Amino acid sequence: MRTSYRLLPPAVLSIGLLLCPVAPASAATTTAGPARATATVMALTLDEGSCEPLARRFLCSVSYSGAIAPVAIRWFVDGGHVPAYDNRSFVGIGCQPTVRYDIRAVISDATGASVEYRTTPVCRSGNP
């Protein structure tokens, strides 16, 4: 019995490669076991915090990045938690002129990471 071989023209080979692509080299060189993730996990970071003293009021804000939802923001004035300000990145805090206040914002995320902004501004006098 005689076996015949037929050579295919380059165009037919090209179509065959498009229909059955070869696995990329990186897939061929991986070791056994699950593939390693290459995504970078960011950590919770306080980007900025400020408390602007105005007449009988502070305008305070915080910004953060790298948090994993859900995120909680808790505000404290002179050591006392103020639930009305929770989960707000911008708050207006009333104050008595010439008195120094301890203001804190604690930001935490789903991983348990937390960052804190703290300041001790003096309340300015004047008409609101």
XYZ file of N, CA and C in Angstrom:
384
model
N 0.832 -1.154 0.000
C 0.000 0.000 0.000
C 0.890 1.235 0.000
N 0.478 2.178 -0.744
C 1.277 3.376 -0.940
C 0.642 4.544 -0.191
N 1.456 5.325 0.546
C 0.972 6.488 1.282
C 1.352 7.728 0.510
N 0.371 8.599 0.323
C 0.683 9.841 -0.370
C 0.612 11.009 0.606
N 1.470 11.960 0.405
C 1.515 13.153 1.243
C 1.198 14.352 0.377
N 0.449 15.249 0.933
C 0.081 16.430 0.187
C 0.559 17.654 0.955
N 1.225 18.532 0.323
C 1.705 19.751 0.953
C 0.638 20.828 0.820
N 0.423 21.558 1.924
C -0.573 22.623 1.925
C 0.066 23.951 1.621
N -0.603 24.784 0.834
C -0.064 26.115 0.568
C -0.077 26.962 1.838
N 0.767 27.989 1.949
C 0.874 28.828 3.145
C -0.444 29.469 3.572
N -1.317 29.832 2.645
C -2.592 30.455 3.008
C -3.452 29.508 3.833
N -3.460 28.241 3.481
C -4.253 27.252 4.222
C -3.669 27.063 5.613
N -2.369 27.062 5.736
C -1.731 26.943 7.051
C -2.072 28.142 7.928
N -2.105 29.316 7.355
C -2.436 30.521 8.110
C -3.834 30.440 8.677
N -4.771 29.985 7.869
C -6.155 29.855 8.341
C -6.236 28.843 9.472
N -5.488 27.768 9.349
C -5.480 26.756 10.399
C -4.945 27.308 11.720
N -3.925 28.149 11.653
C -3.372 28.748 12.866
C -4.343 29.733 13.497
N -5.121 30.441 12.681
C -6.110 31.367 13.230
C -7.239 30.619 13.926
N -7.616 29.470 13.389
C -8.702 28.699 13.990
C -8.258 27.943 15.231
N -7.004 27.550 15.285
C -6.460 26.802 16.418
C -5.199 27.493 16.917
N -5.338 28.604 17.618
C -4.141 29.325 18.048
C -3.322 28.527 19.051
N -2.063 28.778 19.039
C -1.129 28.145 19.962
C -1.198 28.880 21.287
N -1.115 28.147 22.394
C -1.142 28.766 23.717
C 0.052 29.692 23.864
N -0.117 30.834 24.570
C 1.010 31.748 24.748
C 2.128 31.098 25.541
N 3.329 31.578 25.312
C 4.508 31.004 25.966
C 4.400 31.053 27.474
N 3.791 32.103 28.041
C 3.695 32.207 29.491
C 2.850 31.087 30.071
N 1.806 30.651 29.344
C 0.968 29.562 29.839
C 1.742 28.251 29.799
N 2.600 28.092 28.807
C 3.359 26.863 28.669
C 4.451 26.753 29.725
N 4.890 27.866 30.272
C 6.007 27.831 31.209
C 5.575 27.867 32.668
N 4.258 27.872 32.942
C 3.832 27.909 34.343
C 4.044 26.548 34.974
N 4.216 26.563 36.262
C 4.403 25.322 36.994
C 3.048 24.772 37.394
N 3.029 23.554 37.841
C 1.790 22.930 38.269
C 1.231 23.668 39.470
N -0.078 23.666 39.595
C -0.722 24.344 40.716
C -1.448 25.582 40.241
N -2.135 26.265 41.148
C -2.915 27.433 40.756
C -2.026 28.574 40.275
N -2.546 29.329 39.331
C -1.806 30.477 38.820
C -1.716 31.543 39.905
N -0.625 32.237 39.941
C -0.436 33.293 40.940
C -1.061 34.583 40.452
N -1.718 35.285 41.343
C -2.327 36.564 40.984
C -1.250 37.626 40.872
N -1.368 38.451 39.853
C -0.381 39.502 39.670
C -0.942 40.867 40.038
N -2.207 40.924 40.447
C -2.810 42.204 40.816
C -2.191 42.708 42.117
N -1.958 43.992 42.188
C -1.393 44.601 43.378
C -2.530 45.042 44.296
N -2.458 44.652 45.548
C -3.468 45.041 46.517
C -2.993 46.318 47.199
N -3.818 47.342 47.115
C -3.455 48.613 47.743
C -3.892 48.589 49.200
N -3.166 49.275 50.026
C -3.506 49.390 51.441
C -4.265 50.689 51.674
N -5.113 50.682 52.683
C -5.861 51.876 53.058
C -4.885 52.978 53.436
N -5.040 54.139 52.807
C -4.138 55.264 53.019
C -4.937 56.537 53.201
N -4.555 57.349 54.177
C -5.145 58.673 54.343
C -4.460 59.599 53.354
N -5.229 60.112 52.392
C -4.654 61.010 51.391
C -4.560 62.432 51.910
N -5.612 62.873 52.597
C -5.621 64.245 53.092
C -6.657 64.388 54.194
N -6.380 65.295 55.110
C -7.322 65.658 56.154
C -7.128 67.121 56.483
N -8.229 67.817 56.762
C -8.101 69.226 57.130
C -9.303 69.661 57.949
N -9.090 70.654 58.798
C -10.149 71.316 59.553
C -9.894 72.811 59.455
N -10.709 73.470 58.678
C -10.569 74.904 58.446
C -11.331 75.664 59.531
N -10.651 76.469 60.356
C -11.363 77.228 61.393
C -12.026 78.468 60.791
N -13.333 78.544 60.951
C -14.097 79.720 60.568
C -14.670 80.326 61.845
N -15.483 81.334 61.740
C -16.102 81.931 62.923
C -17.068 80.934 63.554
N -16.723 80.440 64.742
C -17.543 79.521 65.536
C -17.860 78.200 64.844
N -16.993 77.795 63.964
C -17.226 76.551 63.226
C -15.926 76.059 62.605
N -15.804 74.735 62.538
C -14.724 74.096 61.792
C -15.350 73.371 60.606
N -14.774 73.503 59.444
C -15.162 72.710 58.288
C -14.064 71.677 58.088
N -14.408 70.420 58.352
C -13.409 69.349 58.335
C -13.693 68.353 57.217
N -12.617 67.851 56.630
C -12.770 66.849 55.576
C -11.618 65.856 55.620
N -11.891 64.655 55.123
C -10.872 63.616 54.980
C -11.041 62.959 53.617
N -9.941 62.511 53.054
C -9.995 61.712 51.827
C -9.006 60.563 51.977
N -9.334 59.450 51.364
C -8.537 58.235 51.510
C -8.516 57.482 50.185
N -7.655 56.487 50.101
C -7.596 55.620 48.928
C -7.184 54.222 49.369
N -7.390 53.257 48.473
C -6.971 51.883 48.729
C -7.861 51.105 49.667
N -9.045 51.617 49.980
C -9.942 50.943 50.918
C -10.726 49.836 50.219
N -11.041 48.790 50.959
C -11.893 47.707 50.495
C -13.266 47.918 51.127
N -14.307 48.031 50.297
C -15.667 48.286 50.792
C -16.152 47.128 51.647
N -16.961 47.387 52.633
C -17.497 48.683 53.045
C -16.498 49.479 53.888
N -16.599 50.789 53.767
C -15.722 51.714 54.485
C -16.538 52.460 55.530
N -15.967 52.652 56.717
C -16.633 53.405 57.782
C -15.748 54.586 58.181
N -16.383 55.734 58.355
C -15.687 56.922 58.858
C -16.369 57.308 60.157
N -15.601 57.391 61.243
C -16.149 57.775 62.546
C -15.461 59.048 63.008
N -16.259 60.009 63.450
C -15.744 61.306 63.908
C -15.838 61.404 65.422
N -14.802 62.031 66.024
C -14.736 62.231 67.467
C -14.366 63.686 67.732
N -15.042 64.297 68.704
C -14.724 65.668 69.129
C -14.462 65.619 70.625
N -13.267 66.036 71.024
C -12.832 65.983 72.425
C -13.054 64.608 73.047
N -12.733 63.565 72.282
C -12.816 62.194 72.781
C -14.179 61.554 72.679
N -15.217 62.334 72.404
C -16.562 61.773 72.305
C -16.935 61.467 70.864
N -17.496 60.287 70.661
C -17.943 59.880 69.327
C -19.195 60.675 68.957
N -19.246 61.200 67.724
C -20.404 61.969 67.232
C -21.039 61.168 66.093
N -22.010 60.287 66.402
C -22.621 59.423 65.386
C -23.270 60.180 64.225
N -23.730 61.393 64.457
C -24.368 62.174 63.390
C -23.396 62.476 62.247
N -22.094 62.445 62.504
C -21.093 62.741 61.480
C -20.562 61.479 60.791
N -20.934 60.299 61.290
C -20.381 59.054 60.765
C -20.629 58.894 59.266
N -19.634 58.288 58.614
C -19.654 57.948 57.195
C -19.759 59.157 56.277
N -19.326 60.306 56.766
C -19.258 61.518 55.959
C -17.801 61.925 55.827
N -17.424 62.309 54.625
C -16.041 62.754 54.437
C -15.903 64.257 54.663
N -17.028 64.966 54.812
C -17.018 66.413 55.043
C -18.051 66.729 56.122
N -17.619 67.426 57.193
C -18.532 67.780 58.280
C -18.284 69.219 58.734
N -19.320 69.837 59.279
C -19.216 71.150 59.895
C -19.417 70.990 61.393
N -18.436 71.406 62.178
C -18.464 71.212 63.630
C -18.532 72.575 64.309
N -19.587 72.792 65.076
C -19.718 74.043 65.820
C -18.726 74.099 66.979
N -18.326 75.326 67.376
C -17.339 75.454 68.442
C -17.504 76.783 69.181
N -16.877 76.865 70.365
C -16.880 78.078 71.178
C -15.572 78.834 70.939
N -15.646 80.146 70.672
C -14.442 80.930 70.382
C -13.364 80.808 71.462
N -12.142 80.784 71.021
C -10.890 80.707 71.781
C -10.646 79.352 72.455
N -11.510 78.389 72.263
C -11.340 77.061 72.861
C -10.640 76.144 71.858
N -9.674 75.364 72.370
C -8.967 74.372 71.539
C -9.750 73.064 71.589
N -9.935 72.449 70.423
C -10.676 71.197 70.310
C -9.766 70.097 69.781
N -10.038 68.862 70.224
C -9.358 67.684 69.702
C -10.340 67.009 68.742
N -10.021 67.029 67.444
C -10.910 66.457 66.434
C -10.195 65.292 65.770
N -10.913 64.153 65.681
C -10.349 62.937 65.088
C -11.342 62.330 64.112
N -10.834 61.792 63.021
C -11.624 60.982 62.106
C -10.889 59.660 61.938
N -11.594 58.554 62.148
C -11.008 57.228 62.004
C -11.696 56.550 60.822
N -10.904 56.162 59.847
C -11.417 55.515 58.646
C -10.990 54.057 58.689
N -11.946 53.141 58.516
C -11.621 51.712 58.516
C -12.330 51.035 57.347
N -11.762 49.909 56.913
C -12.358 49.192 55.785
C -12.649 47.748 56.148
N -13.113 46.968 55.160
C -13.546 45.591 55.390
C -12.422 44.671 55.835
N -11.182 45.017 55.549
C -10.058 44.167 55.942
C -9.658 44.369 57.404
N -10.232 45.402 58.036
C -9.864 45.724 59.412
C -8.779 46.788 59.488
N -8.283 47.225 58.341
C -7.265 48.285 58.323
C -7.920 49.604 58.713
N -7.163 50.480 59.354
C -7.698 51.795 59.705
C -6.586 52.837 59.670
N -7.008 54.064 59.385
C -6.123 55.219 59.414
C -6.850 56.317 60.175
N -6.075 57.265 60.696
C -6.659 58.309 61.533
C -6.150 59.682 61.121
N -7.076 60.631 61.110
C -6.707 62.039 60.958
C -6.998 62.700 62.298
N -6.046 63.480 62.801
C -6.224 64.143 64.100
C -5.663 65.548 64.033
N -6.396 66.484 64.647
C -5.950 67.871 64.707
C -6.477 68.500 65.985
N -5.855 69.600 66.391
C -6.290 70.330 67.600
C -6.365 71.818 67.306
N -7.339 72.231 66.495
C -7.440 73.659 66.156
C -8.100 74.474 67.271
N -7.892 75.779 67.210
C -8.540 76.710 68.147
C -9.683 77.387 67.402
N -10.822 77.442 68.073
C -12.013 78.036 67.471
C -11.834 79.560 67.357
N -12.189 80.106 66.213
C -12.073 81.536 65.989
C -13.350 82.241 66.428
N -13.202 83.469 66.844
C -14.380 84.268 67.211
C -14.883 84.999 65.987
N -16.010 85.620 66.126
C -16.605 86.365 65.012
C -18.058 85.994 64.855
N -18.712 86.662 63.963
C -20.114 86.351 63.686
C -20.190 85.209 62.667
N -21.153 84.309 62.901
C -21.280 83.181 61.966
C -21.678 83.553 60.580
